[in-house]
Amino acid sequence: MPYPLDRRGFLRTAGAGAAALGLGGALASCGSDEPSTTTLTWWDYFTLDNFQPGMTRLIKDVEAGVPDVRIERRTFPFAELERQITLGAISGDLPDIAIVDNVAMNSLGGSDLLADLTDRVEEWGQADRYYKGPWDGCQVDGRTLGIPNQSNCLALYCNTRLLRDAGVAPPTTWDELAAAAERLTGKDRYGLALSAIKTEEGVFQFLPFLWQAGGDLDTFATDGVTALTFLDELITKGSLSESCVGWTQQDVNTRFLDQRAAMQINGPWQIPALKEAAFDWSVVALPRDKEAATCLGGENWVLMASSEKLDKAWEVLEYTQRPSVLVPYLVSFGNLPARKDRADRGTWASDPALRLFISQLPLARPRQYGEHYADASQAVSEAEQAVLTGSASPAAAARTAAGKIDKALGG
């Protein structure tokens, strides 16, 4: 997920003019096509200016390396892409290739819109080179419906000086996290900052607590109580601001940068801004309870089942996974490779913070719950909001949410 205003928030707002009309420029070869050239339409939601150099290079690499192919690119705001694909099923206006949020696999995967790549992947023979979480996020009902594009996950950032001055070591368990957050809280500073906003962004940050408690969505009535209670107690003790119910992940990072929070839960997309910080910081794995867990974010490549050019489109997907193509692309976007065999290349091979995030990818879980996941996610978000604002107890909120989740997931 989510790297909202960090990334996602901008994607929802930036480019909402021309891009919202589907006018993201086509990045393609100039001049008329040769008779043998195959033109592939390509949709994505990377509308911000800082993404364009990397995307331009990627498409140029593809057009130079894949014989007789031309890419016609169209961009949409983040919140619009999935809807446009769904509408395209009616209008017939669909791309050959798309880069979609990995959570979109829940809804798109059950719609028959995506091409089944199972046989192609088996022949390709590279499935075992991906981390389990990103690869599992492309599997729907036993079929491979995509290829991981890029990945990210969550970890805990710490203000090195503040922890040192307080005599606090980076926490590794929930108990240590609660104790550290309480000790680090001061007059103008909270010990911990996280996002609990009423969107998928907040759910992205909440689910690791549910999983760390040893639960999942199908045990929300019990394990959801544990996770909600832990966060509620942080607010009761003053270690976490109740305002977190309105914070995006970018808001969280801003508070950490301003040293109004000694620790924050966030993703690797914040590292470029943090490199400009006026203080030293470190990043460690999310503290665990019964088990260790983090949440998988990022995108997947998909092909449309309606495309008449699937062979050439698949050839493009294969080509994008070559080291000489994939590594520069990922570096330009500031994201992590979903492939284990690319982990020793690029900036993430030498940067300690990025190495930490890479080490967590094997633990990163996809939000792969089926086509009605959005309803379940909303129930989780409502429960967290109710508890953290004091309008419901953890037990009551979890019980209410569990009923909605079970209905959404067919339980």
Short mmCIF file of C-alpha atoms in Angstrom, two decimals:
data_model
loop_
_atom_site.label_atom_id
_atom_site.label_comp_id
_atom_site.label_asym_id
_atom_site.label_seq_id
_atom_site.Cartn_x
_atom_site.Cartn_y
_atom_site.Cartn_z
CA MET A 1 0.00 0.00 0.00
CA PRO A 2 0.00 2.53 0.86
CA TYR A 3 2.45 5.27 0.52
CA PRO A 4 -0.23 7.91 0.29
CA LEU A 5 0.59 11.52 0.37
CA ASP A 6 4.00 10.21 0.69
CA ARG A 7 3.04 8.67 -2.54
CA ARG A 8 -0.58 7.67 -2.46
CA GLY A 9 -1.98 10.96 -1.27
CA PHE A 10 -0.27 12.78 -4.08
CA LEU A 11 -1.46 10.13 -6.51
CA ARG A 12 -5.02 10.82 -5.42
CA THR A 13 -4.69 14.57 -5.95
CA ALA A 14 -1.85 15.35 -8.31
CA GLY A 15 -2.61 15.09 -11.95
CA ALA A 16 -6.35 15.19 -11.32
CA GLY A 17 -6.75 17.52 -14.26
CA ALA A 18 -5.41 16.15 -17.51
CA ALA A 19 -4.69 12.73 -16.03
CA ALA A 20 -8.22 12.35 -14.72
CA LEU A 21 -9.42 12.65 -18.28
CA GLY A 22 -7.09 9.86 -19.25
CA LEU A 23 -4.79 12.25 -21.06
CA GLY A 24 -1.55 11.04 -19.50
CA GLY A 25 0.76 11.35 -22.45
CA ALA A 26 1.66 8.45 -24.60
CA LEU A 27 5.33 7.71 -24.25
CA ALA A 28 6.13 6.05 -27.50
CA SER A 29 8.25 6.14 -30.60
CA CYS A 30 7.65 9.00 -32.97
CA GLY A 31 6.48 8.52 -36.51
CA SER A 32 4.16 5.97 -38.09
CA ASP A 33 4.29 2.31 -37.19
CA GLU A 34 6.03 -0.17 -39.40
CA PRO A 35 3.61 -2.83 -40.69
CA SER A 36 5.06 -5.42 -38.31
CA THR A 37 4.96 -3.22 -35.21
CA THR A 38 2.57 -4.19 -32.40
CA THR A 39 1.16 -1.25 -30.44
CA LEU A 40 0.32 -2.12 -26.82
CA THR A 41 -1.78 0.13 -24.62
CA TRP A 42 -0.48 0.52 -21.09
CA TRP A 43 -2.32 2.07 -18.11
CA ASP A 44 -0.91 3.12 -14.74
CA TYR A 45 -1.48 5.72 -12.00
CA PHE A 46 2.02 7.21 -11.72
CA THR A 47 1.05 10.78 -12.54
CA LEU A 48 3.58 12.75 -10.47
CA ASP A 49 6.46 14.49 -12.23
CA ASN A 50 9.09 12.67 -10.17
CA PHE A 51 7.92 9.31 -11.56
CA GLN A 52 8.18 10.32 -15.21
CA PRO A 53 11.96 9.94 -15.78
CA GLY A 54 11.91 6.36 -14.50
CA MET A 55 8.78 5.47 -16.45
CA THR A 56 10.12 7.10 -19.61
CA ARG A 57 13.33 5.11 -19.37
CA LEU A 58 11.42 1.88 -18.72
CA ILE A 59 9.25 2.31 -21.80
CA LYS A 60 12.24 3.26 -23.94
CA ASP A 61 14.03 0.14 -22.69
CA VAL A 62 11.01 -2.00 -23.57
CA GLU A 63 10.65 -0.51 -27.05
CA ALA A 64 14.37 -0.96 -27.70
CA GLY A 65 14.59 -4.48 -26.28
CA VAL A 66 11.34 -6.17 -27.29
CA PRO A 67 11.22 -6.65 -31.07
CA ASP A 68 8.62 -4.68 -33.01
CA VAL A 69 6.70 -3.24 -30.08
CA ARG A 70 5.39 0.25 -29.43
CA ILE A 71 3.95 1.36 -26.08
CA GLU A 72 1.04 3.78 -25.86
CA ARG A 73 0.77 4.89 -22.25
CA ARG A 74 -2.24 6.42 -20.49
CA THR A 75 -2.29 7.59 -16.86
CA PHE A 76 -5.06 8.07 -14.31
CA PRO A 77 -5.15 9.31 -10.71
CA PHE A 78 -4.64 6.49 -8.20
CA ALA A 79 -8.29 6.37 -7.13
CA GLU A 80 -9.51 6.26 -10.75
CA LEU A 81 -7.49 3.48 -12.38
CA GLU A 82 -9.37 0.47 -11.02
CA ARG A 83 -12.72 2.12 -11.76
CA GLN A 84 -11.64 2.86 -15.33
CA ILE A 85 -10.67 -0.77 -15.83
CA THR A 86 -14.05 -1.88 -14.49
CA LEU A 87 -15.87 0.60 -16.74
CA GLY A 88 -13.75 -0.59 -19.65
CA ALA A 89 -15.34 -4.01 -19.36
CA ILE A 90 -18.57 -2.35 -20.47
CA SER A 91 -17.25 0.14 -23.00
CA GLY A 92 -14.61 -2.16 -24.48
CA ASP A 93 -11.90 0.43 -23.80
CA LEU A 94 -9.29 -1.62 -21.97
CA PRO A 95 -5.50 -1.66 -22.04
CA ASP A 96 -3.31 -4.59 -22.95
CA ILE A 97 -1.07 -4.01 -19.90
CA ALA A 98 -1.71 -2.28 -16.58
CA ILE A 99 0.16 -1.63 -13.34
CA VAL A 100 -2.33 -1.90 -10.48
CA ASP A 101 -2.22 -1.62 -6.70
CA ASN A 102 -1.75 -5.09 -5.23
CA VAL A 103 -4.96 -4.68 -3.21
CA ALA A 104 -6.88 -4.30 -6.49
CA MET A 105 -6.24 -7.99 -7.14
CA ASN A 106 -9.07 -8.70 -4.67
CA SER A 107 -11.74 -7.10 -6.84
CA LEU A 108 -10.20 -7.39 -10.30
CA GLY A 109 -9.15 -10.99 -9.73
CA GLY A 110 -12.73 -12.18 -9.43
CA SER A 111 -14.03 -10.27 -12.45
CA ASP A 112 -12.56 -12.34 -15.33
CA LEU A 113 -10.98 -9.13 -16.61
CA LEU A 114 -7.42 -10.27 -15.98
CA ALA A 115 -5.62 -12.75 -18.21
CA ASP A 116 -4.68 -16.07 -16.62
CA LEU A 117 -0.89 -16.22 -16.76
CA THR A 118 -0.53 -19.58 -15.03
CA ASP A 119 0.72 -21.57 -18.02
CA ARG A 120 3.01 -18.78 -19.21
CA VAL A 121 4.55 -18.45 -15.75
CA GLU A 122 5.06 -22.20 -15.46
CA GLU A 123 6.88 -22.23 -18.79
CA TRP A 124 8.87 -19.15 -17.74
CA GLY A 125 10.10 -20.97 -14.62
CA GLN A 126 10.92 -17.93 -12.47
CA ALA A 127 8.11 -17.94 -9.90
CA ASP A 128 10.41 -19.19 -7.13
CA ARG A 129 12.64 -16.12 -7.51
CA TYR A 130 10.03 -13.85 -5.90
CA TYR A 131 9.39 -13.26 -2.22
CA LYS A 132 6.38 -15.22 -1.02
CA GLY A 133 4.22 -12.23 -0.06
CA PRO A 134 4.47 -10.35 -3.38
CA TRP A 135 4.00 -13.58 -5.34
CA ASP A 136 1.03 -14.70 -3.25
CA GLY A 137 -0.52 -11.32 -3.95
CA CYS A 138 -0.75 -12.30 -7.63
CA GLN A 139 -2.55 -15.58 -6.96
CA VAL A 140 -6.34 -15.75 -7.14
CA ASP A 141 -8.24 -19.04 -6.84
CA GLY A 142 -5.17 -21.05 -7.77
CA ARG A 143 -4.37 -18.97 -10.83
CA THR A 144 -1.52 -16.54 -11.46
CA LEU A 145 -3.14 -13.30 -12.60
CA GLY A 146 -0.15 -10.97 -12.39
CA ILE A 147 3.56 -10.48 -11.84
CA PRO A 148 4.87 -8.30 -8.98
CA ASN A 149 5.93 -4.87 -10.20
CA GLN A 150 7.48 -3.44 -7.02
CA SER A 151 7.07 -3.87 -3.29
CA ASN A 152 7.18 -2.11 0.05
CA CYS A 153 6.27 -2.86 3.65
CA LEU A 154 6.17 -1.22 7.09
CA ALA A 155 8.81 -0.90 9.80
CA LEU A 156 9.54 1.23 12.88
CA TYR A 157 11.62 4.41 12.60
CA CYS A 158 13.39 5.70 15.72
CA ASN A 159 14.94 9.09 16.54
CA THR A 160 18.37 7.91 17.63
CA ARG A 161 19.19 10.79 19.98
CA LEU A 162 15.82 10.82 21.71
CA LEU A 163 15.99 7.09 22.39
CA ARG A 164 19.59 7.35 23.59
CA ASP A 165 18.87 10.29 25.92
CA ALA A 166 15.91 8.42 27.39
CA GLY A 167 17.96 5.26 27.83
CA VAL A 168 15.61 3.35 25.54
CA ALA A 169 16.67 0.63 23.11
CA PRO A 170 14.73 0.16 19.86
CA PRO A 171 11.76 -2.02 20.89
CA THR A 172 11.34 -5.54 19.59
CA THR A 173 8.11 -6.57 21.35
CA TRP A 174 4.75 -4.95 22.09
CA ASP A 175 5.63 -4.63 25.77
CA GLU A 176 8.90 -2.91 24.90
CA LEU A 177 7.12 -0.66 22.38
CA ALA A 178 4.53 0.44 24.95
CA ALA A 179 7.20 1.09 27.58
CA ALA A 180 9.44 2.97 25.15
CA ALA A 181 6.58 5.09 23.80
CA GLU A 182 5.52 6.07 27.32
CA ARG A 183 9.06 6.98 28.35
CA LEU A 184 9.68 8.98 25.17
CA THR A 185 6.49 11.01 25.49
CA GLY A 186 7.06 14.60 26.59
CA LYS A 187 5.31 17.95 26.72
CA ASP A 188 5.41 18.59 22.97
CA ARG A 189 6.17 15.08 21.76
CA TYR A 190 4.47 11.70 21.54
CA GLY A 191 6.42 8.50 21.88
CA LEU A 192 4.85 6.94 18.79
CA ALA A 193 3.06 8.10 15.65
CA LEU A 194 1.08 5.95 13.23
CA SER A 195 -1.75 6.32 10.76
CA ALA A 196 -5.24 5.20 11.78
CA ILE A 197 -7.11 7.24 9.17
CA LYS A 198 -10.44 5.85 7.96
CA THR A 199 -9.12 4.61 4.62
CA GLU A 200 -7.17 1.63 3.32
CA GLU A 201 -4.07 3.53 4.43
CA GLY A 202 -5.09 3.16 8.07
CA VAL A 203 -6.02 -0.51 7.59
CA PHE A 204 -2.61 -1.09 6.00
CA GLN A 205 -1.05 0.07 9.28
CA PHE A 206 -3.51 -1.77 11.54
CA LEU A 207 -3.35 -5.25 10.02
CA PRO A 208 0.22 -5.97 11.23
CA PHE A 209 -1.03 -5.60 14.83
CA LEU A 210 -3.83 -8.11 14.13
CA TRP A 211 -1.40 -10.55 12.56
CA GLN A 212 1.21 -10.04 15.30
CA ALA A 213 -1.47 -10.95 17.83
CA GLY A 214 -1.69 -14.30 16.06
CA GLY A 215 -4.96 -13.54 14.34
CA ASP A 216 -6.44 -12.66 10.98
CA LEU A 217 -9.68 -11.23 9.65
CA ASP A 218 -11.52 -14.48 10.33
CA THR A 219 -10.63 -14.24 14.06
CA PHE A 220 -11.33 -10.53 14.43
CA ALA A 221 -13.90 -11.09 17.20
CA THR A 222 -11.09 -12.29 19.48
CA ASP A 223 -7.70 -11.26 18.11
CA GLY A 224 -9.09 -7.95 16.91
CA VAL A 225 -9.82 -7.16 20.56
CA THR A 226 -6.16 -7.75 21.42
CA ALA A 227 -4.88 -5.45 18.68
CA LEU A 228 -7.46 -2.72 19.33
CA THR A 229 -6.82 -2.85 23.08
CA PHE A 230 -3.09 -2.41 22.60
CA LEU A 231 -3.55 0.73 20.50
CA ASP A 232 -6.25 2.06 22.80
CA GLU A 233 -3.94 1.75 25.79
CA LEU A 234 -1.25 3.73 23.97
CA ILE A 235 -3.71 6.59 23.59
CA THR A 236 -4.96 6.26 27.19
CA LYS A 237 -1.38 6.58 28.45
CA GLY A 238 -0.76 9.59 26.20
CA SER A 239 1.93 7.80 24.18
CA LEU A 240 -0.04 8.04 20.92
CA SER A 241 -2.13 11.01 19.83
CA GLU A 242 -5.85 10.47 19.31
CA SER A 243 -5.37 12.69 16.24
CA CYS A 244 -3.84 9.65 14.50
CA VAL A 245 -7.38 8.79 13.39
CA GLY A 246 -7.02 11.59 10.84
CA TRP A 247 -3.35 11.18 9.93
CA THR A 248 -2.10 9.91 6.60
CA GLN A 249 1.29 8.25 6.55
CA GLN A 250 2.71 11.49 5.23
CA ASP A 251 1.28 13.31 8.25
CA VAL A 252 2.96 10.74 10.46
CA ASN A 253 6.31 11.28 8.78
CA THR A 254 5.96 15.05 9.11
CA ARG A 255 5.54 14.70 12.88
CA PHE A 256 8.58 12.46 13.05
CA LEU A 257 10.62 14.93 10.99
CA ASP A 258 9.50 17.78 13.27
CA GLN A 259 10.52 15.63 16.28
CA ARG A 260 6.98 15.73 17.61
CA ALA A 261 7.11 11.93 17.59
CA ALA A 262 10.11 9.90 18.76
CA MET A 263 9.10 6.81 16.78
CA GLN A 264 6.88 6.23 13.78
CA ILE A 265 5.49 3.32 11.79
CA ASN A 266 6.03 3.97 8.09
CA GLY A 267 7.43 2.63 4.82
CA PRO A 268 10.60 2.94 2.72
CA TRP A 269 9.10 5.64 0.47
CA GLN A 270 9.77 8.10 3.33
CA ILE A 271 13.54 7.55 3.25
CA PRO A 272 14.37 10.29 0.67
CA ALA A 273 12.74 12.94 2.89
CA LEU A 274 14.28 11.47 6.03
CA LYS A 275 17.76 11.72 4.54
CA GLU A 276 17.29 15.50 4.80
CA ALA A 277 16.38 15.30 8.51
CA ALA A 278 18.31 17.41 11.00
CA PHE A 279 18.79 14.41 13.30
CA ASP A 280 19.99 10.83 13.15
CA TRP A 281 17.46 8.05 12.85
CA SER A 282 17.36 4.31 12.44
CA VAL A 283 14.79 1.79 11.32
CA VAL A 284 14.00 -1.61 12.84
CA ALA A 285 11.47 -4.37 12.31
CA LEU A 286 7.96 -3.85 13.67
CA PRO A 287 7.81 -5.08 17.27
CA ARG A 288 6.15 -8.44 17.62
CA ASP A 289 3.58 -9.95 19.96
CA LYS A 290 2.90 -13.65 19.38
CA GLU A 291 4.59 -13.48 15.99
CA ALA A 292 6.38 -11.10 13.65
CA ALA A 293 4.47 -9.58 10.75
CA THR A 294 4.33 -6.60 8.43
CA CYS A 295 1.98 -5.56 5.64
CA LEU A 296 2.82 -5.77 1.94
CA GLY A 297 2.35 -2.76 -0.29
CA GLY A 298 3.25 -2.15 -3.91
CA GLU A 299 1.98 -2.89 -7.39
CA ASN A 300 1.49 -5.77 -9.82
CA TRP A 301 1.71 -6.07 -13.58
CA VAL A 302 -1.47 -7.47 -15.12
CA LEU A 303 -2.64 -8.24 -18.65
CA MET A 304 -6.23 -7.94 -19.79
CA ALA A 305 -8.02 -11.14 -20.85
CA SER A 306 -9.68 -9.21 -23.70
CA SER A 307 -6.35 -8.29 -25.31
CA GLU A 308 -5.71 -9.72 -28.75
CA LYS A 309 -1.97 -9.20 -28.23
CA LEU A 310 -1.31 -11.32 -25.16
CA ASP A 311 1.80 -13.00 -26.55
CA LYS A 312 3.54 -9.69 -27.16
CA ALA A 313 2.27 -8.22 -23.89
CA TRP A 314 3.66 -11.20 -21.98
CA GLU A 315 6.95 -10.72 -23.79
CA VAL A 316 7.02 -7.18 -22.41
CA LEU A 317 6.38 -8.38 -18.86
CA GLU A 318 9.19 -10.90 -19.12
CA TYR A 319 11.54 -8.24 -20.44
CA THR A 320 10.80 -5.84 -17.55
CA GLN A 321 12.15 -8.43 -15.10
CA ARG A 322 15.67 -8.40 -16.56
CA PRO A 323 18.20 -6.88 -14.11
CA SER A 324 19.34 -4.19 -16.56
CA VAL A 325 15.74 -3.02 -16.90
CA LEU A 326 14.19 -3.71 -13.51
CA VAL A 327 16.91 -2.34 -11.22
CA PRO A 328 17.09 1.20 -12.70
CA TYR A 329 13.29 1.36 -12.72
CA LEU A 330 12.99 0.40 -9.05
CA VAL A 331 15.80 2.73 -8.00
CA SER A 332 14.15 5.65 -9.80
CA PHE A 333 10.89 4.97 -7.93
CA GLY A 334 12.56 4.44 -4.56
CA ASN A 335 10.92 1.05 -4.10
CA LEU A 336 12.03 -2.47 -3.30
CA PRO A 337 12.41 -5.47 -5.59
CA ALA A 338 9.81 -8.21 -5.22
CA ARG A 339 12.47 -10.64 -6.48
CA LYS A 340 14.91 -12.31 -4.10
CA ASP A 341 17.52 -12.52 -6.85
CA ARG A 342 17.55 -8.73 -7.23
CA ALA A 343 18.10 -7.96 -3.52
CA ASP A 344 21.87 -7.58 -3.91
CA ARG A 345 21.61 -4.89 -6.59
CA GLY A 346 20.62 -1.24 -6.64
CA THR A 347 20.67 1.25 -3.74
CA TRP A 348 18.90 -1.22 -1.46
CA ALA A 349 22.02 -3.41 -1.54
CA SER A 350 24.11 -0.87 0.39
CA ASP A 351 21.67 1.43 2.21
CA PRO A 352 21.16 0.11 5.80
CA ALA A 353 17.58 1.40 6.02
CA LEU A 354 16.57 -0.15 2.72
CA ARG A 355 18.34 -3.37 3.69
CA LEU A 356 16.12 -3.52 6.78
CA PHE A 357 13.01 -3.24 4.65
CA ILE A 358 14.34 -5.89 2.27
CA SER A 359 14.87 -8.20 5.26
CA GLN A 360 11.20 -7.77 6.19
CA LEU A 361 9.77 -8.67 2.77
CA PRO A 362 9.75 -12.41 3.57
CA LEU A 363 7.39 -11.56 6.46
CA ALA A 364 5.22 -9.15 4.47
CA ARG A 365 1.68 -10.39 3.99
CA PRO A 366 -0.57 -9.38 1.09
CA ARG A 367 -4.13 -8.24 1.73
CA GLN A 368 -5.50 -11.06 -0.37
CA TYR A 369 -9.00 -11.78 0.91
CA GLY A 370 -11.23 -11.98 -2.15
CA GLU A 371 -13.48 -9.72 -4.15
CA HIS A 372 -15.36 -8.32 -1.12
CA TYR A 373 -12.24 -7.30 0.76
CA ALA A 374 -13.20 -3.61 0.50
CA ASP A 375 -16.23 -4.25 2.74
CA ALA A 376 -14.11 -6.13 5.27
CA SER A 377 -11.50 -3.37 5.21
CA GLN A 378 -14.17 -0.75 5.89
CA ALA A 379 -15.35 -2.74 8.91
CA VAL A 380 -11.81 -2.88 10.29
CA SER A 381 -11.39 0.85 9.77
CA GLU A 382 -14.70 1.63 11.50
CA ALA A 383 -13.72 -0.53 14.48
CA GLU A 384 -10.36 1.19 14.89
CA GLN A 385 -11.92 4.63 14.61
CA ALA A 386 -14.59 3.76 17.18
CA VAL A 387 -12.06 2.49 19.72
CA LEU A 388 -9.43 5.19 19.30
CA THR A 389 -12.01 7.99 19.55
CA GLY A 390 -13.57 6.42 22.65
CA SER A 391 -16.99 5.73 21.16
CA ALA A 392 -16.80 1.94 21.64
CA SER A 393 -14.86 -0.56 23.69
CA PRO A 394 -12.40 -2.87 21.90
CA ALA A 395 -14.64 -5.85 22.58
CA ALA A 396 -17.79 -4.18 21.27
CA ALA A 397 -16.07 -2.72 18.21
CA ALA A 398 -14.41 -6.03 17.36
CA ARG A 399 -17.69 -7.92 17.73
CA THR A 400 -19.52 -5.52 15.41
CA ALA A 401 -16.68 -5.57 12.87
CA ALA A 402 -16.40 -9.37 12.96
CA GLY A 403 -20.01 -9.74 11.85
CA LYS A 404 -19.46 -7.45 8.87
CA ILE A 405 -16.14 -9.10 8.02
CA ASP A 406 -17.62 -12.61 8.11
CA LYS A 407 -20.43 -11.49 5.81
CA ALA A 408 -17.99 -9.83 3.41
CA LEU A 409 -15.65 -12.82 3.28
CA GLY A 410 -18.41 -15.39 3.00
CA GLY A 411 -18.03 -16.72 6.52
#
